[in-house]
CSV table of C-alpha atoms and ligand atoms in Angstrom, one decimal:
chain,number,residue,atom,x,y,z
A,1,UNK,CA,-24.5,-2.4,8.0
A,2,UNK,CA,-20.9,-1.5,7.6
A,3,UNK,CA,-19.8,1.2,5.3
A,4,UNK,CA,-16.3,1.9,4.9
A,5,UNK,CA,-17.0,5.5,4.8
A,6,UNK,CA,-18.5,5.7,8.0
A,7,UNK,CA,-15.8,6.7,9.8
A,8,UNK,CA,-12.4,8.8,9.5
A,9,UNK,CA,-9.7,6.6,10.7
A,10,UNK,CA,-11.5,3.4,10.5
A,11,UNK,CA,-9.9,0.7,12.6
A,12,UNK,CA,-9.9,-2.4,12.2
A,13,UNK,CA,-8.1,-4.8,14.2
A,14,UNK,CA,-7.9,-8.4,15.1
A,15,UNK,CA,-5.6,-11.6,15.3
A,16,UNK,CA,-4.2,-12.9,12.2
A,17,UNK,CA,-5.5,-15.6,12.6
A,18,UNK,CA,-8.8,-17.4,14.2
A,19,UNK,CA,-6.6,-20.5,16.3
A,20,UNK,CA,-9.3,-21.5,18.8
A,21,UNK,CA,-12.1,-20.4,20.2
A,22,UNK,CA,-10.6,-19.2,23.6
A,23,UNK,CA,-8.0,-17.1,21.6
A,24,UNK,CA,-10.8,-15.5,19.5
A,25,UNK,CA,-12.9,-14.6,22.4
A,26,UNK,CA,-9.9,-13.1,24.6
A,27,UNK,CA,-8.6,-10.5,21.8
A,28,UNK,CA,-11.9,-10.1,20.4
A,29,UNK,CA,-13.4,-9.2,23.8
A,30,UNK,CA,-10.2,-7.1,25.5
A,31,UNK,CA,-10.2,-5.2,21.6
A,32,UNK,CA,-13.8,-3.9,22.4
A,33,UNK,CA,-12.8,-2.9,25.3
A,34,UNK,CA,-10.2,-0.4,24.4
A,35,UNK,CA,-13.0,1.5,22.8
A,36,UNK,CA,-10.5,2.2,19.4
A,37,UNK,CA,-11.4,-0.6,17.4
A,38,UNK,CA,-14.4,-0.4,14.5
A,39,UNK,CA,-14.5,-3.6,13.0
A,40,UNK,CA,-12.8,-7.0,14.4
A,41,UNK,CA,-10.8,-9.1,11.8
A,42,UNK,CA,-9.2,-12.7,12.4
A,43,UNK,CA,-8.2,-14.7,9.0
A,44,UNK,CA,-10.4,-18.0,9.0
A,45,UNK,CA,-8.6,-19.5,5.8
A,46,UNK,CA,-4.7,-18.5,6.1
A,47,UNK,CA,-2.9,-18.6,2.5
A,48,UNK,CA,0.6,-20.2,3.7
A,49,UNK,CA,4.1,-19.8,1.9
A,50,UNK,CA,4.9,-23.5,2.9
A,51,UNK,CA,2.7,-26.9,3.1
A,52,UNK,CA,2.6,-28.2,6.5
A,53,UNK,CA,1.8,-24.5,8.4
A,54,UNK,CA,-1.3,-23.7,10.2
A,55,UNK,CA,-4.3,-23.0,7.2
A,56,UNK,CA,-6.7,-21.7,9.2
A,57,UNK,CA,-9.5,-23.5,11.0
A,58,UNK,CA,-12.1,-23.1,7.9
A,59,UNK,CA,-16.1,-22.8,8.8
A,60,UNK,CA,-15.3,-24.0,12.3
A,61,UNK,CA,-13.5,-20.7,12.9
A,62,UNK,CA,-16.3,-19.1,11.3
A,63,UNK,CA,-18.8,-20.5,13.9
A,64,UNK,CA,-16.6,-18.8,16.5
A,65,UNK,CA,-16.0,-15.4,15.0
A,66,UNK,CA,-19.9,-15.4,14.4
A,67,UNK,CA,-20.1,-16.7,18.7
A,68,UNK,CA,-18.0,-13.3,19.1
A,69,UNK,CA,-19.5,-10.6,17.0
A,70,UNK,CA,-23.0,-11.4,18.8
A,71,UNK,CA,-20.6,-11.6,22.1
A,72,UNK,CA,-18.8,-8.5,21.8
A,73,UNK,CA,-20.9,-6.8,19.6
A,74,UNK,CA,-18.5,-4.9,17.0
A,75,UNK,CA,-18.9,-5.7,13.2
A,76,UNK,CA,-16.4,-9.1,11.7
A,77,UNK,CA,-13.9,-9.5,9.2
A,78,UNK,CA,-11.9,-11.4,7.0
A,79,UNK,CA,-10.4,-13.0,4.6
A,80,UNK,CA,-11.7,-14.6,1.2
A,81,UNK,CA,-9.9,-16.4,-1.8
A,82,UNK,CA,-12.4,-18.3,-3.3
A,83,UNK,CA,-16.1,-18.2,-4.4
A,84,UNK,CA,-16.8,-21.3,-1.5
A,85,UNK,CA,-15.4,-18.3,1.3
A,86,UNK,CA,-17.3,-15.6,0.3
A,87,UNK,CA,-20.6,-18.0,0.5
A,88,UNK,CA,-19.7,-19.0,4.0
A,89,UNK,CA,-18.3,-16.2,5.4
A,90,UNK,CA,-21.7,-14.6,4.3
A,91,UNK,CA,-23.6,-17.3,5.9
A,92,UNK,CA,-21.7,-16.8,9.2
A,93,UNK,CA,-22.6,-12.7,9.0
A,94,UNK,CA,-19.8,-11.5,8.2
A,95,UNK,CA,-19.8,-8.3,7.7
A,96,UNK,CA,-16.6,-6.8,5.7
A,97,UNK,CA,-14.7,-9.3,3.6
A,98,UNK,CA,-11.1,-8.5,2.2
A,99,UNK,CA,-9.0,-9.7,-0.6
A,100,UNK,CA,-5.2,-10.9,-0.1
A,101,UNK,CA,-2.8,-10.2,-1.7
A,102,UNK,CA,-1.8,-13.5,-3.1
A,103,UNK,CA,-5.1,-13.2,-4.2
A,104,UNK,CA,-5.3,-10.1,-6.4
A,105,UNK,CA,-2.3,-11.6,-8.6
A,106,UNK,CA,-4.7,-14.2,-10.0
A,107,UNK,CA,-7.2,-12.3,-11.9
A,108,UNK,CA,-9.1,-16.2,-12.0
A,109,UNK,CA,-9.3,-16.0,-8.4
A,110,UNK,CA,-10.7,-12.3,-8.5
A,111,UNK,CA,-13.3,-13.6,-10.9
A,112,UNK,CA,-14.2,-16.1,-8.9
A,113,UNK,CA,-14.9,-14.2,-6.0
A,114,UNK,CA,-16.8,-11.7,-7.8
A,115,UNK,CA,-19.0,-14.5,-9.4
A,116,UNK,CA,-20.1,-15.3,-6.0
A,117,UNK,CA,-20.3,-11.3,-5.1
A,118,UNK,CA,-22.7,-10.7,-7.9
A,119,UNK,CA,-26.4,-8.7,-5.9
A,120,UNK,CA,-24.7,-8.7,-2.7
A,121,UNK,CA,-24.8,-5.6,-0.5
A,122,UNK,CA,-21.5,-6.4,1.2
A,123,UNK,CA,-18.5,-4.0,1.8
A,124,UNK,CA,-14.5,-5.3,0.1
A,125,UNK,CA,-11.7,-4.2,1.0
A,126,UNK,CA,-8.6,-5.4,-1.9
A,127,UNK,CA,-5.6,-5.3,-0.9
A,128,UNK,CA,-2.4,-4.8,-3.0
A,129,UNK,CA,-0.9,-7.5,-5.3
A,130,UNK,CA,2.2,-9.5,-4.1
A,131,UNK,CA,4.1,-7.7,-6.4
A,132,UNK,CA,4.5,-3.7,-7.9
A,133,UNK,CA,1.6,-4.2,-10.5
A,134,UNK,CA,-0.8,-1.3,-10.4
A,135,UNK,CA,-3.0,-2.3,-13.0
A,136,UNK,CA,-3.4,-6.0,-11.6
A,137,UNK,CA,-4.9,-4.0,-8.4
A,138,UNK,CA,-6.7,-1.9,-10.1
A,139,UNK,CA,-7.8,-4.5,-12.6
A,140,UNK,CA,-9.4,-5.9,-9.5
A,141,UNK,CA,-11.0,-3.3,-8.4
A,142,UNK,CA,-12.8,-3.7,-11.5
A,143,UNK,CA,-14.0,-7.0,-11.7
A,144,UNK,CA,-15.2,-6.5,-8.1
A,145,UNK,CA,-17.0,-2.9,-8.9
A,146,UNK,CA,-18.5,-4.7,-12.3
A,147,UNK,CA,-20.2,-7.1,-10.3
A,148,UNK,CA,-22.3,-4.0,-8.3
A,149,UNK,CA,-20.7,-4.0,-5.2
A,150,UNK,CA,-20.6,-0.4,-4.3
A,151,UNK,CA,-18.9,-0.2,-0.9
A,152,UNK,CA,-15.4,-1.1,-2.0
A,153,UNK,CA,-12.0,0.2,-0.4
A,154,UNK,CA,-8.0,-0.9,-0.6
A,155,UNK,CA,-5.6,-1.3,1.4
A,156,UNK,CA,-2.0,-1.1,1.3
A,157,UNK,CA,0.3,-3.8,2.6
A,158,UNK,CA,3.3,-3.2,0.9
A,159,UNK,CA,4.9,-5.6,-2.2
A,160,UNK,CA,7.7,-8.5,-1.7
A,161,UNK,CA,11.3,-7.9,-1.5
A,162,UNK,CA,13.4,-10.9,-2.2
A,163,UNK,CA,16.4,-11.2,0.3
A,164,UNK,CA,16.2,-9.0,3.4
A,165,UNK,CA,15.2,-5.8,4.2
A,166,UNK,CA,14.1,-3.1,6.5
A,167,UNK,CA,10.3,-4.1,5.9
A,168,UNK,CA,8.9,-7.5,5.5
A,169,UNK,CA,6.9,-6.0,2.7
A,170,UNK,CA,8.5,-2.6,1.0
A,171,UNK,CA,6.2,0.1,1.1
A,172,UNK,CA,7.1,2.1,-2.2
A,173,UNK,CA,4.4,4.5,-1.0
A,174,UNK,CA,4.2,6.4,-4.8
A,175,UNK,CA,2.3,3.5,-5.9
A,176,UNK,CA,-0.2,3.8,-2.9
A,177,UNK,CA,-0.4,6.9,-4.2
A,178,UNK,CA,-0.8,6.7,-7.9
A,179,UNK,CA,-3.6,4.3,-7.2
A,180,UNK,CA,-5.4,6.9,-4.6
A,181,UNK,CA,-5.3,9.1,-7.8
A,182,UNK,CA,-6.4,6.6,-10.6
A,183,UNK,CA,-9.8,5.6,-7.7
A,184,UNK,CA,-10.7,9.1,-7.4
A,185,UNK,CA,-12.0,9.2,-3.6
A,186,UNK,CA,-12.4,5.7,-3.0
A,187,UNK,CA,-11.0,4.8,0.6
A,188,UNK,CA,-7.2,3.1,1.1
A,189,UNK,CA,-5.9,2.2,4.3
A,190,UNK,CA,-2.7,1.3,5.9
A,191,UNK,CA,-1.8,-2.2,6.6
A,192,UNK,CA,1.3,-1.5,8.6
A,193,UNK,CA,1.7,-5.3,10.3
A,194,UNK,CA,2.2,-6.7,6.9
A,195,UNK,CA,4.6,-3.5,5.4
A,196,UNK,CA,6.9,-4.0,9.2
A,197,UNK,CA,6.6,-8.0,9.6
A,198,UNK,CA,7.5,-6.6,12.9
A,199,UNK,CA,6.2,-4.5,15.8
A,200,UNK,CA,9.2,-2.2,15.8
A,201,UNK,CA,8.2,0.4,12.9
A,202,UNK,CA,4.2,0.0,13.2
A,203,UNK,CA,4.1,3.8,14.7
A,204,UNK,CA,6.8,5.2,12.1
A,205,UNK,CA,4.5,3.3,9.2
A,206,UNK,CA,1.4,4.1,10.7
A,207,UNK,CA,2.1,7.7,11.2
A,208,UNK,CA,3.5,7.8,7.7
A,209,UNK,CA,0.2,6.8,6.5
A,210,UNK,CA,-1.9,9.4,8.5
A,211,UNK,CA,-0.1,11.5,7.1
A,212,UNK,CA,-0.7,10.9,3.8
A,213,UNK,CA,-4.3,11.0,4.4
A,214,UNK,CA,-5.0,7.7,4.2
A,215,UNK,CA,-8.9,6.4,5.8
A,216,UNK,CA,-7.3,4.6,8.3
A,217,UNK,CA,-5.7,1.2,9.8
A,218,UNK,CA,-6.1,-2.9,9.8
A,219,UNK,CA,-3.7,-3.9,12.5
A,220,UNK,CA,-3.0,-7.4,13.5
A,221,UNK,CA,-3.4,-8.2,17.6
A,222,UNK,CA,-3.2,-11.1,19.5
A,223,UNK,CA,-4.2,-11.8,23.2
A,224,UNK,CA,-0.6,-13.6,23.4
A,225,UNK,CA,1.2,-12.2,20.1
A,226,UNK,CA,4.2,-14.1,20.8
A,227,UNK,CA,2.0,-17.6,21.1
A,228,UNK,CA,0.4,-16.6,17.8
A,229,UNK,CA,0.4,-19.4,15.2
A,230,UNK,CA,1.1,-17.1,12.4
A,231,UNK,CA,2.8,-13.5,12.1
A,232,UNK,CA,3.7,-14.3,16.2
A,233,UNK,CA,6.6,-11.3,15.5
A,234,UNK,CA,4.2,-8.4,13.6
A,235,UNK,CA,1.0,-8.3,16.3
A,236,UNK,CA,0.3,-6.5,19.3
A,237,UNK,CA,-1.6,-6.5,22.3
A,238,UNK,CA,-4.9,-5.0,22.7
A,239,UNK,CA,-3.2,-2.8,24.9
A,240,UNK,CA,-0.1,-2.2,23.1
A,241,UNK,CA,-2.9,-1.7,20.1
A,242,UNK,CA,-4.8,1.3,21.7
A,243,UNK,CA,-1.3,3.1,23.0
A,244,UNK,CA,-0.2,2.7,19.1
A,245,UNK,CA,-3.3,4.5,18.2
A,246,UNK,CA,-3.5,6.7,20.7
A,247,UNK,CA,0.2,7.9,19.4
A,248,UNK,CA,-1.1,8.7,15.9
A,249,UNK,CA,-1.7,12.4,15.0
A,250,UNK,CA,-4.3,12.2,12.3
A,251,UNK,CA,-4.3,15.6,10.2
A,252,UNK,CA,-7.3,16.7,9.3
A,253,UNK,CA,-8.0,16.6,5.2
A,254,UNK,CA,-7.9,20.2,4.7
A,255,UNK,CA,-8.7,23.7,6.6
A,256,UNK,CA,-10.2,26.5,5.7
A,257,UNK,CA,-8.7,29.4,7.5
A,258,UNK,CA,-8.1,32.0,5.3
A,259,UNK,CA,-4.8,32.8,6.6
A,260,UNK,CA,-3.6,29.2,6.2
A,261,UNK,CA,-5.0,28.8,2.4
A,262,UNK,CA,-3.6,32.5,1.4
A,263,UNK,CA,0.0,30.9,2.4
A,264,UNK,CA,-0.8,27.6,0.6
A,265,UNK,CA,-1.5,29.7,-2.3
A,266,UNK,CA,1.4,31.9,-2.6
A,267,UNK,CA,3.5,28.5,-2.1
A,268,UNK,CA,2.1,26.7,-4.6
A,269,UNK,CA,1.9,29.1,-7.0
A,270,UNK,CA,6.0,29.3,-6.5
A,271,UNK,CA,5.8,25.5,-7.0
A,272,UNK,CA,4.1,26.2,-10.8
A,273,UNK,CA,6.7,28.5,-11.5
A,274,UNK,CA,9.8,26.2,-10.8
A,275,UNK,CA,7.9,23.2,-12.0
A,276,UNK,CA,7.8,25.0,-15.5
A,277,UNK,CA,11.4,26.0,-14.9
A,278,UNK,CA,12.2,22.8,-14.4
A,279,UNK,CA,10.7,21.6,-17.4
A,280,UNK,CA,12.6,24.5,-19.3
A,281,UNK,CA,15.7,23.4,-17.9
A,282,UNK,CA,15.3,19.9,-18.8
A,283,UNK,CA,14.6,20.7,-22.1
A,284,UNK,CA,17.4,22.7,-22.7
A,285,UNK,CA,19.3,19.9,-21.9
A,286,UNK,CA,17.6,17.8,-24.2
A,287,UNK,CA,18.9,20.2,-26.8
A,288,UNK,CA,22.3,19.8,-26.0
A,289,UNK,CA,22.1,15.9,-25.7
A,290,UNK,CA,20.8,16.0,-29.6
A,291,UNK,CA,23.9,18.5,-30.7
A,292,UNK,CA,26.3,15.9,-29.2
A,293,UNK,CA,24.3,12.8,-30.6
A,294,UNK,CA,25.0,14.5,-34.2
A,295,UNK,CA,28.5,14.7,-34.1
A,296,UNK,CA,28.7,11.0,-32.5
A,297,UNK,CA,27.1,10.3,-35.5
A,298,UNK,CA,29.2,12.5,-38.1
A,299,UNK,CA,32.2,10.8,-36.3
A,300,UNK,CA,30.5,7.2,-36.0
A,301,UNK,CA,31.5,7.5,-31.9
A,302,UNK,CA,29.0,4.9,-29.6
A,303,UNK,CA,26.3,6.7,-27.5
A,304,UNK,CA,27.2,5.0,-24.2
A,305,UNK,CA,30.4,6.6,-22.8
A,306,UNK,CA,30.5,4.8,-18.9
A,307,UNK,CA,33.3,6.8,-17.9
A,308,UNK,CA,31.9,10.0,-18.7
A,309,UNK,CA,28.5,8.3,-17.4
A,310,UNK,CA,30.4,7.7,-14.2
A,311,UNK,CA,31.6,11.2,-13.7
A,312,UNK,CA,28.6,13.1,-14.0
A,313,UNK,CA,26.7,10.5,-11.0
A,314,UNK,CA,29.9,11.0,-9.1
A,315,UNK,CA,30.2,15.3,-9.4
A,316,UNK,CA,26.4,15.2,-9.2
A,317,UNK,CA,25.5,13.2,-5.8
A,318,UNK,CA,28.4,15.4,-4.5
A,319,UNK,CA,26.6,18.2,-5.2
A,320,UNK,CA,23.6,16.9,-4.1
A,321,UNK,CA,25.0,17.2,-0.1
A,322,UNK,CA,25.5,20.8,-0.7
A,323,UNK,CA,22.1,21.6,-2.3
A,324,UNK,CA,20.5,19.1,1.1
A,325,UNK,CA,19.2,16.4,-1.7
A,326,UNK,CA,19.6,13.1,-1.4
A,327,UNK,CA,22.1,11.2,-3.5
A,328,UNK,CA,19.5,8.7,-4.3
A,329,UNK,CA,17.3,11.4,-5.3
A,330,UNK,CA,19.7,13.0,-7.4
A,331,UNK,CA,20.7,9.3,-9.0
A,332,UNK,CA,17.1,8.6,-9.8
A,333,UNK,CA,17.0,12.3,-11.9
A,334,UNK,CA,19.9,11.8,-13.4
A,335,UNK,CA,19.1,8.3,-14.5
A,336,UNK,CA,16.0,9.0,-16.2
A,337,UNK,CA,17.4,12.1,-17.9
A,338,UNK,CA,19.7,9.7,-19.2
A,339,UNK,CA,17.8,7.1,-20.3
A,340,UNK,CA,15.9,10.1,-22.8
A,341,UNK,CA,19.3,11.4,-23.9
A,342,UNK,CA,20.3,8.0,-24.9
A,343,UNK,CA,17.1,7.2,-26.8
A,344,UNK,CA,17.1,10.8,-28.5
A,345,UNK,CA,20.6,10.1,-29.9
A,346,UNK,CA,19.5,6.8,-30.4
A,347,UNK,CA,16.9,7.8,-32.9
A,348,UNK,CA,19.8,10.4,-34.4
A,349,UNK,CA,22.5,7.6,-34.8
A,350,UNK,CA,19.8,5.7,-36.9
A,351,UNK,CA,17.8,8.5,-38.9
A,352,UNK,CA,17.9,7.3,-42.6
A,353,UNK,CA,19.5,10.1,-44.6
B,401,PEP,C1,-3.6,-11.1,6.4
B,401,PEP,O1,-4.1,-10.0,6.4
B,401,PEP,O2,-3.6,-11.9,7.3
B,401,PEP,C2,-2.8,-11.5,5.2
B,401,PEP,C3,-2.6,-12.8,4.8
B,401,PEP,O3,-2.3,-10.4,4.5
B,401,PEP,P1,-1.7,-10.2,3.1
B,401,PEP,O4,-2.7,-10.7,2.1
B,401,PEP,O5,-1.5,-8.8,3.0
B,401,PEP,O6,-0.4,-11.0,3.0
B,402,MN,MN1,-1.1,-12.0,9.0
């Protein structure tokens, strides 16, 4: 049985999708073979952007991917959106089934699945919404964990950009990250084909990931990537696959050499100190933002002064250079500081009395 704990990186790897059986067979087989791969996937029912694109070859792909897993021996995966998936993907012995992320938006579809989930002893993986909504991912989480599935994990694809970007899918790692804290220790891995949408950045992404202590990998890889019939420009080679992760450096979670957790120590507790300096500092300024909100009121002057606005972002990502911050750093600070000026004088302009 599979457990998603089993192993630190877990990789999993596989074509994106089941096309025929030959296809199947051929990456499956040649994946084994490079001795780095845990657990095989291949998406059997492919949720399309357009009408008229490949959908996956359904329960006859299923037959095949079942064909390989007694074959090649390694543990299967894939895809589910619907109640109807997870009873045949179970039939076929599948051993790990994920959740898309067009699928995690619909909290009907979640349900659904979970419905069908309900006293089964199989592992899920749930991958991010679509879109930047935390709680709809965690949310979930939840509907799957009520159910009593126990072995459940995430992973991190990255959410949509409209227009074009670096990534197919932007990253915004913090969120990753918010969600690792809000689970406690359950397990997250990296999805770095569908962050990139191309091979080029896999490493960078990848890496990126390790080192951020994530559990580990699902990698798309095709026998032929550029004859794939979906995602032809984001998968690999089996080979190209093992030299990717033989690239990685994963760090280990933690060490416990005196001399490297005295240092940590001293660091952090520096970290403490300016953190309460900071909040200090930022206070003080608050301070100062109220005085001037009372005389705009006492001489009935708007809160919003652009210009002024304007002047502070432009002195301040100057500065930035010289202090070795980025602008957009500095911008982001400076724009939530303020946002709270604006509502304290806000709630100054309009106190009664
Ligand atoms: C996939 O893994 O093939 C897939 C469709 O991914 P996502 O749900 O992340 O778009
Ligand atoms: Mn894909």
């Amino acid at each position: 049985m599979v457990s998603l704990k089993s192993k630190k990186p877990l990789i999993i790897s596989g074509p994106c999708s089941a096309e025929t059986p030959e296809q199947l067979m051929s990456t499956c087989d040649e994946l084994a073979q490079t001795g780095v791969v845990d657990i095989l996937r291949a998406g059997i029912w492919k949720p399309r952007t357009r009408p008229g694109t490949f959908e996956g070859n359904g329960e006859e792909g299923l037959k095949w991917f079942a064909d390989v897993k007694s074959k090649v021996n390694l543990p299967i995966a894939t895809e589910v959106a619907t109640s109807k998936h997870v009873e045949l993907a179970l039939k076929y012995g599948v051993d790990l089934l994920w959740i898309g992320a067009r699928t995690t938006v619909n909290p009907f579809s979640v349900q659904d699945i979970a419905d069908a989930l309900r006293g089964v002893d199989v592992p899920v993986l749930i991958k991010n919404p679509m879109h930047p909504d935390i709680d709809l991912w965690q949310g979930a989480v939840q509907r799957i964990e009520a159910v009593g599935i126990k072995d459940i994990g995430l992973i991190h694809r990255g959410f949509s950009v409209y227009g074009s970007s670096q990534y197919r899918n932007n990253p915004q790692w913090h969120i990753a990250i918010e969600m690792r804290r809000r689970m406690g220790d359950m397990p997250m891995i990296c999805d770095p084909s569908h962050i990139c949408g191309n091979r080029e950045f896999l490493l960078e992404i990848s890496q990126k990931s390790a080192d951020m202590n994530f559990d580990g990998l699902i990698v798309e890889s095709h026998i032929s990537p550029s004859d794939a019939w979906s995602d032809a420009s984001q998968q690999l080679t089996p080979e190209d696959l093992k030299a990717l992760l033989k690239s990685i450096i994963w760090r280990k979670q933690n060490d416990n050499s005196p001399k490297y957790l005295q240092a940590l120590e001293t660091l952090r507790s520096q970290i403490d100190g300016i953190d309460s300096e900071l909040l200090e500092i930022i206070s003080k300024r608050m301070s100062v933002a109220s005085k001037i909100g009372e005389i705009k009121k006492d001489n009935n002057v708007a809160i919003l002064q652009t210009g002024r606005w304007s002047e502070i972002l432009d002195k301040m990502s100057k500065q930035a250079e010289k202090h070795n911050l980025s602008a957009e750093l500095v911008t982001k600070i400076l724009d939530a500081i303020h946002v709270e000026s604006i509502n304290i004088q806000n709630n100054i302009m309009n106190k009664k009395g």
